[in-house]
PDB file of C-alpha atoms in Angstrom:
ATOM      1  CA  MET A   5    -124.506 -18.722   8.009  1.00  0.00           C
ATOM      2  CA  LEU A   6    -127.756 -19.022   6.082  1.00  0.00           C
ATOM      3  CA  LYS A   7    -127.292 -22.770   5.906  1.00  0.00           C
ATOM      4  CA  HIS A   8    -127.195 -22.877   9.705  1.00  0.00           C
ATOM      5  CA  LEU A   9    -130.294 -20.657   9.951  1.00  0.00           C
ATOM      6  CA  ALA A  10    -132.249 -22.794   7.477  1.00  0.00           C
ATOM      7  CA  ALA A  11    -132.850 -25.380  10.206  1.00  0.00           C
ATOM      8  CA  ASP A  12    -135.142 -22.946  12.049  1.00  0.00           C
ATOM      9  CA  PHE A  13    -136.344 -20.491   9.396  1.00  0.00           C
ATOM     10  CA  ASP A  14    -137.840 -20.504   5.919  1.00  0.00           C
ATOM     11  CA  LEU A  15    -135.439 -18.207   4.087  1.00  0.00           C
ATOM     12  CA  TRP A  16    -136.755 -15.652   1.612  1.00  0.00           C
ATOM     13  CA  LEU A  17    -133.753 -14.066  -0.104  1.00  0.00           C
ATOM     14  CA  CYS A  18    -133.773 -10.879  -2.150  1.00  0.00           C
ATOM     15  CA  ASP A  19    -131.158  -9.975  -4.784  1.00  0.00           C
ATOM     16  CA  ILE A  20    -131.002  -6.176  -4.937  1.00  0.00           C
ATOM     17  CA  GLN A  21    -130.549  -4.443  -8.300  1.00  0.00           C
ATOM     18  CA  GLY A  22    -127.354  -5.657  -9.953  1.00  0.00           C
ATOM     19  CA  HIS A  23    -126.661  -8.264  -7.248  1.00  0.00           C
ATOM     20  CA  GLY A  24    -126.948 -12.039  -7.513  1.00  0.00           C
ATOM     21  CA  ASP A  25    -129.348 -13.030 -10.266  1.00  0.00           C
ATOM     22  CA  SER A  26    -131.140  -9.671 -10.489  1.00  0.00           C
ATOM     23  CA  ASP A  27    -130.668  -7.622 -13.649  1.00  0.00           C
ATOM     24  CA  HIS A  28    -128.099  -4.836 -13.578  1.00  0.00           C
ATOM     25  CA  GLY A  29    -130.993  -2.520 -14.360  1.00  0.00           C
ATOM     26  CA  GLY A  30    -129.106   0.436 -15.780  1.00  0.00           C
ATOM     27  CA  ARG A  31    -128.609   3.413 -13.492  1.00  0.00           C
ATOM     28  CA  PHE A  32    -128.559   2.664  -9.751  1.00  0.00           C
ATOM     29  CA  HIS A  33    -131.973   3.419  -8.272  1.00  0.00           C
ATOM     30  CA  GLY A  34    -130.555   4.661  -4.976  1.00  0.00           C
ATOM     31  CA  TRP A  35    -130.739   3.373  -1.409  1.00  0.00           C
ATOM     32  CA  ASN A  36    -134.270   4.482  -0.567  1.00  0.00           C
ATOM     33  CA  ARG A  37    -135.867   3.242  -3.776  1.00  0.00           C
ATOM     34  CA  SER A  38    -133.952  -0.041  -3.458  1.00  0.00           C
ATOM     35  CA  ALA A  39    -135.516  -0.519  -0.020  1.00  0.00           C
ATOM     36  CA  GLU A  40    -139.010  -0.002  -1.419  1.00  0.00           C
ATOM     37  CA  LEU A  41    -138.341  -2.359  -4.331  1.00  0.00           C
ATOM     38  CA  ALA A  42    -137.292  -5.016  -1.807  1.00  0.00           C
ATOM     39  CA  VAL A  43    -140.611  -4.560   0.007  1.00  0.00           C
ATOM     40  CA  GLU A  44    -142.503  -4.878  -3.286  1.00  0.00           C
ATOM     41  CA  ALA A  45    -140.638  -8.092  -4.073  1.00  0.00           C
ATOM     42  CA  PHE A  46    -141.285  -9.447  -0.580  1.00  0.00           C
ATOM     43  CA  GLU A  47    -145.001  -8.695  -0.769  1.00  0.00           C
ATOM     44  CA  ALA A  48    -145.174 -10.391  -4.170  1.00  0.00           C
ATOM     45  CA  GLY A  49    -143.347 -13.494  -3.000  1.00  0.00           C
ATOM     46  CA  ARG A  50    -144.428 -14.215   0.569  1.00  0.00           C
ATOM     47  CA  ALA A  51    -147.930 -15.604  -0.043  1.00  0.00           C
ATOM     48  CA  PRO A  52    -146.836 -19.288  -0.207  1.00  0.00           C
ATOM     49  CA  PHE A  53    -145.503 -19.036   3.352  1.00  0.00           C
ATOM     50  CA  GLY A  54    -148.893 -18.040   4.788  1.00  0.00           C
ATOM     51  CA  GLU A  55    -149.413 -15.909   7.878  1.00  0.00           C
ATOM     52  CA  VAL A  56    -146.303 -16.816   9.856  1.00  0.00           C
ATOM     53  CA  PRO A  57    -143.967 -14.734  12.045  1.00  0.00           C
ATOM     54  CA  ARG A  58    -141.746 -12.604   9.823  1.00  0.00           C
ATOM     55  CA  PHE A  59    -138.196 -11.566  10.663  1.00  0.00           C
ATOM     56  CA  ALA A  60    -135.737  -9.330   8.811  1.00  0.00           C
ATOM     57  CA  LEU A  61    -131.988  -9.847   8.393  1.00  0.00           C
ATOM     58  CA  GLY A  62    -129.593  -7.719   6.373  1.00  0.00           C
ATOM     59  CA  HIS A  63    -125.828  -7.170   6.071  1.00  0.00           C
ATOM     60  CA  SER A  64    -123.876  -4.016   5.143  1.00  0.00           C
ATOM     61  CA  PHE A  65    -125.818  -2.164   2.398  1.00  0.00           C
ATOM     62  CA  GLY A  66    -128.635  -4.656   2.997  1.00  0.00           C
ATOM     63  CA  GLY A  67    -128.587  -3.810   6.692  1.00  0.00           C
ATOM     64  CA  VAL A  68    -129.186  -0.143   5.931  1.00  0.00           C
ATOM     65  CA  LEU A  69    -131.982  -1.000   3.484  1.00  0.00           C
ATOM     66  CA  THR A  70    -133.520  -3.169   6.205  1.00  0.00           C
ATOM     67  CA  SER A  71    -133.430  -0.243   8.643  1.00  0.00           C
ATOM     68  CA  LEU A  72    -135.214   1.978   6.094  1.00  0.00           C
ATOM     69  CA  ILE A  73    -137.853  -0.729   5.626  1.00  0.00           C
ATOM     70  CA  LEU A  74    -138.368  -1.093   9.386  1.00  0.00           C
ATOM     71  CA  ALA A  75    -138.916   2.651   9.719  1.00  0.00           C
ATOM     72  CA  LYS A  76    -141.429   2.895   6.890  1.00  0.00           C
ATOM     73  CA  HIS A  77    -143.223  -0.436   7.456  1.00  0.00           C
ATOM     74  CA  PRO A  78    -143.339  -0.937  11.239  1.00  0.00           C
ATOM     75  CA  ASP A  79    -145.784  -3.854  11.095  1.00  0.00           C
ATOM     76  CA  LEU A  80    -144.017  -5.879   8.421  1.00  0.00           C
ATOM     77  CA  PHE A  81    -141.570  -7.721  10.703  1.00  0.00           C
ATOM     78  CA  GLN A  82    -141.746  -8.909  14.309  1.00  0.00           C
ATOM     79  CA  ARG A  83    -137.993  -8.617  14.944  1.00  0.00           C
ATOM     80  CA  ALA A  84    -134.876  -7.728  12.970  1.00  0.00           C
ATOM     81  CA  VAL A  85    -131.110  -8.221  13.007  1.00  0.00           C
ATOM     82  CA  LEU A  86    -128.731  -5.889  11.198  1.00  0.00           C
ATOM     83  CA  LEU A  87    -125.277  -7.321  10.498  1.00  0.00           C
ATOM     84  CA  ASP A  88    -122.605  -4.607  10.407  1.00  0.00           C
ATOM     85  CA  PRO A  89    -124.877  -2.121   8.621  1.00  0.00           C
ATOM     86  CA  VAL A  90    -122.930   0.719   6.976  1.00  0.00           C
ATOM     87  CA  LEU A  91    -124.781   3.434   8.876  1.00  0.00           C
ATOM     88  CA  PHE A  92    -123.087   6.643   7.818  1.00  0.00           C
ATOM     89  CA  PRO A  93    -122.895   9.161  10.700  1.00  0.00           C
ATOM     90  CA  PRO A  94    -124.589  12.535  10.029  1.00  0.00           C
ATOM     91  CA  ALA A  95    -121.254  14.296   9.590  1.00  0.00           C
ATOM     92  CA  LEU A  96    -120.135  11.760   6.978  1.00  0.00           C
ATOM     93  CA  ILE A  97    -123.434  12.092   5.118  1.00  0.00           C
ATOM     94  CA  GLY A  98    -122.886  15.856   5.093  1.00  0.00           C
ATOM     95  CA  VAL A  99    -119.441  15.421   3.547  1.00  0.00           C
ATOM     96  CA  MET A 100    -120.839  12.981   0.978  1.00  0.00           C
ATOM     97  CA  ALA A 101    -123.630  15.389   0.068  1.00  0.00           C
ATOM     98  CA  VAL A 102    -121.136  18.196  -0.535  1.00  0.00           C
ATOM     99  CA  SER A 103    -118.886  15.824  -2.500  1.00  0.00           C
ATOM    100  CA  GLU A 104    -121.851  14.832  -4.659  1.00  0.00           C
ATOM    101  CA  VAL A 105    -122.532  18.470  -5.491  1.00  0.00           C
ATOM    102  CA  LEU A 106    -118.865  19.031  -6.324  1.00  0.00           C
ATOM    103  CA  GLY A 107    -118.593  15.808  -8.326  1.00  0.00           C
ATOM    104  CA  LEU A 108    -116.069  14.274  -5.904  1.00  0.00           C
ATOM    105  CA  HIS A 109    -118.324  11.522  -4.529  1.00  0.00           C
ATOM    106  CA  ARG A 110    -116.635   8.706  -6.495  1.00  0.00           C
ATOM    107  CA  ARG A 111    -113.229   9.511  -5.038  1.00  0.00           C
ATOM    108  CA  HIS A 112    -113.666   8.456  -1.419  1.00  0.00           C
ATOM    109  CA  THR A 113    -112.002   5.268  -0.180  1.00  0.00           C
ATOM    110  CA  MET A 114    -114.911   2.793  -0.244  1.00  0.00           C
ATOM    111  CA  ALA A 115    -116.000   3.846  -3.735  1.00  0.00           C
ATOM    112  CA  ARG A 116    -112.429   3.715  -5.107  1.00  0.00           C
ATOM    113  CA  LYS A 117    -111.763   0.267  -3.664  1.00  0.00           C
ATOM    114  CA  SER A 118    -115.064  -1.037  -5.023  1.00  0.00           C
ATOM    115  CA  ALA A 119    -114.391   0.305  -8.510  1.00  0.00           C
ATOM    116  CA  ALA A 120    -110.921  -1.263  -8.547  1.00  0.00           C
ATOM    117  CA  ARG A 121    -112.099  -4.699  -7.406  1.00  0.00           C
ATOM    118  CA  ARG A 122    -111.028  -7.601  -9.633  1.00  0.00           C
ATOM    119  CA  LYS A 123    -114.058  -9.115 -11.359  1.00  0.00           C
ATOM    120  CA  HIS A 124    -112.785 -11.936 -13.633  1.00  0.00           C
ATOM    121  CA  TRP A 125    -110.925 -15.241 -13.166  1.00  0.00           C
ATOM    122  CA  PRO A 126    -110.266 -18.211 -15.484  1.00  0.00           C
ATOM    123  CA  ASP A 127    -112.282 -20.554 -13.216  1.00  0.00           C
ATOM    124  CA  ARG A 128    -113.732 -20.877  -9.706  1.00  0.00           C
ATOM    125  CA  ALA A 129    -110.645 -22.568  -8.299  1.00  0.00           C
ATOM    126  CA  ALA A 130    -108.541 -19.608  -9.440  1.00  0.00           C
ATOM    127  CA  ALA A 131    -111.073 -17.219  -7.926  1.00  0.00           C
ATOM    128  CA  TYR A 132    -110.929 -19.053  -4.600  1.00  0.00           C
ATOM    129  CA  ALA A 133    -107.123 -19.007  -4.620  1.00  0.00           C
ATOM    130  CA  GLY A 134    -107.052 -15.340  -5.577  1.00  0.00           C
ATOM    131  CA  LEU A 135    -109.484 -14.237  -2.865  1.00  0.00           C
ATOM    132  CA  HIS A 136    -108.385 -16.497  -0.020  1.00  0.00           C
ATOM    133  CA  GLY A 137    -106.836 -14.551   2.840  1.00  0.00           C
ATOM    134  CA  ARG A 138    -106.914 -11.219   1.018  1.00  0.00           C
ATOM    135  CA  GLY A 139    -108.627  -7.924   1.797  1.00  0.00           C
ATOM    136  CA  THR A 140    -112.210  -8.235   2.954  1.00  0.00           C
ATOM    137  CA  PHE A 141    -111.946 -12.025   2.522  1.00  0.00           C
ATOM    138  CA  LYS A 142    -109.198 -12.378   5.135  1.00  0.00           C
ATOM    139  CA  GLY A 143    -110.152 -14.872   7.817  1.00  0.00           C
ATOM    140  CA  TRP A 144    -113.228 -16.211   6.055  1.00  0.00           C
ATOM    141  CA  ASP A 145    -114.335 -19.733   6.877  1.00  0.00           C
ATOM    142  CA  ASP A 146    -113.389 -22.027   3.962  1.00  0.00           C
ATOM    143  CA  ALA A 147    -116.980 -23.173   3.402  1.00  0.00           C
ATOM    144  CA  ALA A 148    -118.155 -19.551   3.395  1.00  0.00           C
ATOM    145  CA  LEU A 149    -115.571 -18.530   0.808  1.00  0.00           C
ATOM    146  CA  TRP A 150    -116.449 -21.500  -1.402  1.00  0.00           C
ATOM    147  CA  ALA A 151    -120.136 -20.520  -1.096  1.00  0.00           C
ATOM    148  CA  TYR A 152    -119.195 -17.000  -2.240  1.00  0.00           C
ATOM    149  CA  VAL A 153    -117.202 -18.372  -5.186  1.00  0.00           C
ATOM    150  CA  GLU A 154    -120.133 -20.614  -6.114  1.00  0.00           C
ATOM    151  CA  HIS A 155    -122.981 -18.120  -5.791  1.00  0.00           C
ATOM    152  CA  ALA A 156    -121.463 -14.657  -6.326  1.00  0.00           C
ATOM    153  CA  LEU A 157    -119.773 -15.577  -9.616  1.00  0.00           C
ATOM    154  CA  LYS A 158    -121.320 -16.464 -12.961  1.00  0.00           C
ATOM    155  CA  ASP A 159    -119.964 -18.428 -15.869  1.00  0.00           C
ATOM    156  CA  VAL A 160    -118.850 -16.398 -18.896  1.00  0.00           C
ATOM    157  CA  GLU A 161    -117.203 -17.403 -22.159  1.00  0.00           C
ATOM    158  CA  ASP A 162    -113.620 -17.151 -20.903  1.00  0.00           C
ATOM    159  CA  GLY A 163    -114.055 -18.053 -17.235  1.00  0.00           C
ATOM    160  CA  VAL A 164    -116.082 -16.656 -14.339  1.00  0.00           C
ATOM    161  CA  GLU A 165    -116.848 -13.138 -13.195  1.00  0.00           C
ATOM    162  CA  LEU A 166    -118.631 -11.346 -10.370  1.00  0.00           C
ATOM    163  CA  LYS A 167    -122.394 -11.168 -10.773  1.00  0.00           C
ATOM    164  CA  CYS A 168    -122.341  -7.730  -9.148  1.00  0.00           C
ATOM    165  CA  ARG A 169    -120.257  -5.387 -11.274  1.00  0.00           C
ATOM    166  CA  PRO A 170    -117.612  -3.446  -9.322  1.00  0.00           C
ATOM    167  CA  SER A 171    -119.046  -0.304 -10.924  1.00  0.00           C
ATOM    168  CA  ARG A 172    -122.407  -0.991  -9.256  1.00  0.00           C
ATOM    169  CA  GLU A 173    -120.752  -1.405  -5.876  1.00  0.00           C
ATOM    170  CA  ALA A 174    -118.908   1.862  -6.461  1.00  0.00           C
ATOM    171  CA  GLU A 175    -122.208   3.572  -7.321  1.00  0.00           C
ATOM    172  CA  ILE A 176    -123.676   2.379  -4.039  1.00  0.00           C
ATOM    173  CA  PHE A 177    -120.795   3.586  -1.889  1.00  0.00           C
ATOM    174  CA  SER A 178    -120.464   6.899  -3.689  1.00  0.00           C
ATOM    175  CA  SER A 179    -124.091   7.639  -2.732  1.00  0.00           C
ATOM    176  CA  TYR A 180    -126.009   7.584   0.539  1.00  0.00           C
ATOM    177  CA  PRO A 181    -129.515   7.000   1.906  1.00  0.00           C
ATOM    178  CA  ARG A 182    -131.761  10.028   2.235  1.00  0.00           C
ATOM    179  CA  ARG A 183    -133.312  10.796   5.642  1.00  0.00           C
ATOM    180  CA  LEU A 184    -131.323   7.970   7.255  1.00  0.00           C
ATOM    181  CA  TRP A 185    -131.239   9.310  10.805  1.00  0.00           C
ATOM    182  CA  SER A 186    -134.849  10.413  10.927  1.00  0.00           C
ATOM    183  CA  SER A 187    -135.693   6.899   9.722  1.00  0.00           C
ATOM    184  CA  LEU A 188    -133.525   5.237  12.382  1.00  0.00           C
ATOM    185  CA  ASN A 189    -135.350   7.242  15.046  1.00  0.00           C
ATOM    186  CA  LYS A 190    -138.692   5.890  13.829  1.00  0.00           C
ATOM    187  CA  ILE A 191    -137.870   2.186  14.224  1.00  0.00           C
ATOM    188  CA  VAL A 192    -140.188   0.482  16.725  1.00  0.00           C
ATOM    189  CA  THR A 193    -139.481  -3.117  15.688  1.00  0.00           C
ATOM    190  CA  PRO A 194    -137.180  -4.803  18.246  1.00  0.00           C
ATOM    191  CA  THR A 195    -133.825  -4.721  16.476  1.00  0.00           C
ATOM    192  CA  ASP A 196    -130.384  -6.100  17.285  1.00  0.00           C
ATOM    193  CA  ILE A 197    -127.274  -4.780  15.545  1.00  0.00           C
ATOM    194  CA  LEU A 198    -124.254  -7.077  15.422  1.00  0.00           C
ATOM    195  CA  HIS A 199    -121.089  -5.288  14.328  1.00  0.00           C
ATOM    196  CA  GLY A 200    -117.539  -6.485  13.934  1.00  0.00           C
ATOM    197  CA  GLN A 201    -114.826  -5.411  16.344  1.00  0.00           C
ATOM    198  CA  HIS A 202    -112.525  -4.666  13.404  1.00  0.00           C
ATOM    199  CA  SER A 203    -115.076  -3.236  10.974  1.00  0.00           C
ATOM    200  CA  TYR A 204    -115.028   0.283   9.519  1.00  0.00           C
ATOM    201  CA  PRO A 205    -114.471   2.808  12.350  1.00  0.00           C
ATOM    202  CA  PHE A 206    -117.582   4.816  11.479  1.00  0.00           C
ATOM    203  CA  VAL A 207    -119.847   1.788  12.004  1.00  0.00           C
ATOM    204  CA  ALA A 208    -119.208   1.576  15.761  1.00  0.00           C
ATOM    205  CA  LYS A 209    -119.731   5.329  16.169  1.00  0.00           C
ATOM    206  CA  ALA A 210    -123.003   5.252  14.244  1.00  0.00           C
ATOM    207  CA  VAL A 211    -124.260   2.185  16.115  1.00  0.00           C
ATOM    208  CA  ALA A 212    -123.529   3.860  19.472  1.00  0.00           C
ATOM    209  CA  ARG A 213    -125.478   6.883  18.300  1.00  0.00           C
ATOM    210  CA  VAL A 214    -128.552   4.973  17.145  1.00  0.00           C
ATOM    211  CA  THR A 215    -128.750   2.850  20.306  1.00  0.00           C
ATOM    212  CA  ALA A 216    -128.553   6.018  22.407  1.00  0.00           C
ATOM    213  CA  LEU A 217    -131.345   7.637  20.403  1.00  0.00           C
ATOM    214  CA  ASN A 218    -133.713   4.668  19.998  1.00  0.00           C
ATOM    215  CA  SER A 219    -134.564   2.285  22.855  1.00  0.00           C
ATOM    216  CA  HIS A 220    -135.971  -0.280  20.396  1.00  0.00           C
ATOM    217  CA  VAL A 221    -132.478  -0.887  19.015  1.00  0.00           C
ATOM    218  CA  ARG A 222    -129.754  -2.730  20.890  1.00  0.00           C
ATOM    219  CA  ALA A 223    -126.255  -3.713  19.771  1.00  0.00           C
ATOM    220  CA  GLN A 224    -123.421  -6.112  20.459  1.00  0.00           C
ATOM    221  CA  VAL A 225    -119.833  -6.183  19.265  1.00  0.00           C
ATOM    222  CA  VAL A 226    -118.585  -9.496  17.882  1.00  0.00           C
ATOM    223  CA  ALA A 227    -115.132 -10.729  16.929  1.00  0.00           C
ATOM    224  CA  GLY A 228    -114.135 -10.162  13.305  1.00  0.00           C
ATOM    225  CA  GLY A 229    -114.458  -7.529  10.640  1.00  0.00           C
ATOM    226  CA  HIS A 230    -117.169  -6.169   8.363  1.00  0.00           C
ATOM    227  CA  CYS A 231    -117.915  -9.695   7.103  1.00  0.00           C
ATOM    228  CA  PHE A 232    -117.692 -11.377  10.516  1.00  0.00           C
ATOM    229  CA  MET A 233    -120.584 -13.705   9.627  1.00  0.00           C
ATOM    230  CA  GLN A 234    -118.365 -15.210   6.921  1.00  0.00           C
ATOM    231  CA  GLN A 235    -115.536 -15.649   9.407  1.00  0.00           C
ATOM    232  CA  THR A 236    -117.668 -17.290  12.118  1.00  0.00           C
ATOM    233  CA  PRO A 237    -120.866 -18.454  10.380  1.00  0.00           C
ATOM    234  CA  GLU A 238    -122.034 -20.874  13.063  1.00  0.00           C
ATOM    235  CA  ASP A 239    -121.577 -18.416  15.942  1.00  0.00           C
ATOM    236  CA  SER A 240    -123.214 -15.641  13.908  1.00  0.00           C
ATOM    237  CA  ALA A 241    -126.206 -17.838  13.102  1.00  0.00           C
ATOM    238  CA  GLU A 242    -126.581 -18.698  16.800  1.00  0.00           C
ATOM    239  CA  ARG A 243    -126.573 -15.005  17.753  1.00  0.00           C
ATOM    240  CA  VAL A 244    -129.191 -14.235  15.097  1.00  0.00           C
ATOM    241  CA  ARG A 245    -131.327 -17.169  16.177  1.00  0.00           C
ATOM    242  CA  GLY A 246    -131.011 -16.202  19.841  1.00  0.00           C
ATOM    243  CA  PHE A 247    -132.482 -12.758  19.207  1.00  0.00           C
ATOM    244  CA  LEU A 248    -135.150 -13.682  16.682  1.00  0.00           C
ATOM    245  CA  LEU A 249    -136.387 -16.723  18.635  1.00  0.00           C
ATOM    246  CA  PRO A 250    -136.010 -15.689  22.307  1.00  0.00           C
TER     247      PRO A 250
END
């Protein structure tokens, strides 16, 4: 998808703590601090581009971080697109908060699945074969899956492994952003949320809630799951482009 967007946009990409080529960084800093660190990195790195229109794009965890950034820095971006952001409904956040107090927060489904994710393969071809058509990778475009195998894995002594440790992903999904809904209400940047028809059930409910509460946010359902942009990268890029460059 990013390859398709590169024809019209200069892409500035940010690897959050423990993702991509960023350091693992010890203990997870949390959703809200991660959003502020992304802003610090963006401010430090955007000078070479000059004073040009700035747009925000984020998926899943990154989509939520983007929403927190939009709320706190309303003048930073002209428009934004959130791709299937994991916006936890207030009731779910309440359950997660209680679970955190009781020490049960690592037991819910998303955290368990993340912690159990396979992280090592003998080579990239084996990784591609092992991921193809399975779980969250089901239905991915071949070029998108190869891009994942190329960029999300690193070489190690006995093969390749995920750059983002499954334990870090589990830490993320066993925690939650603070003041999420008050932040969503503060967004004034024109924002479009694209969410998959077959994504997590709570995503559609949360998106319906935020669009009802905030007139600056609109939404559209697209074919596919949580990673629909990997299933239909060209169509997804066209939808993003259509909103950011009306």
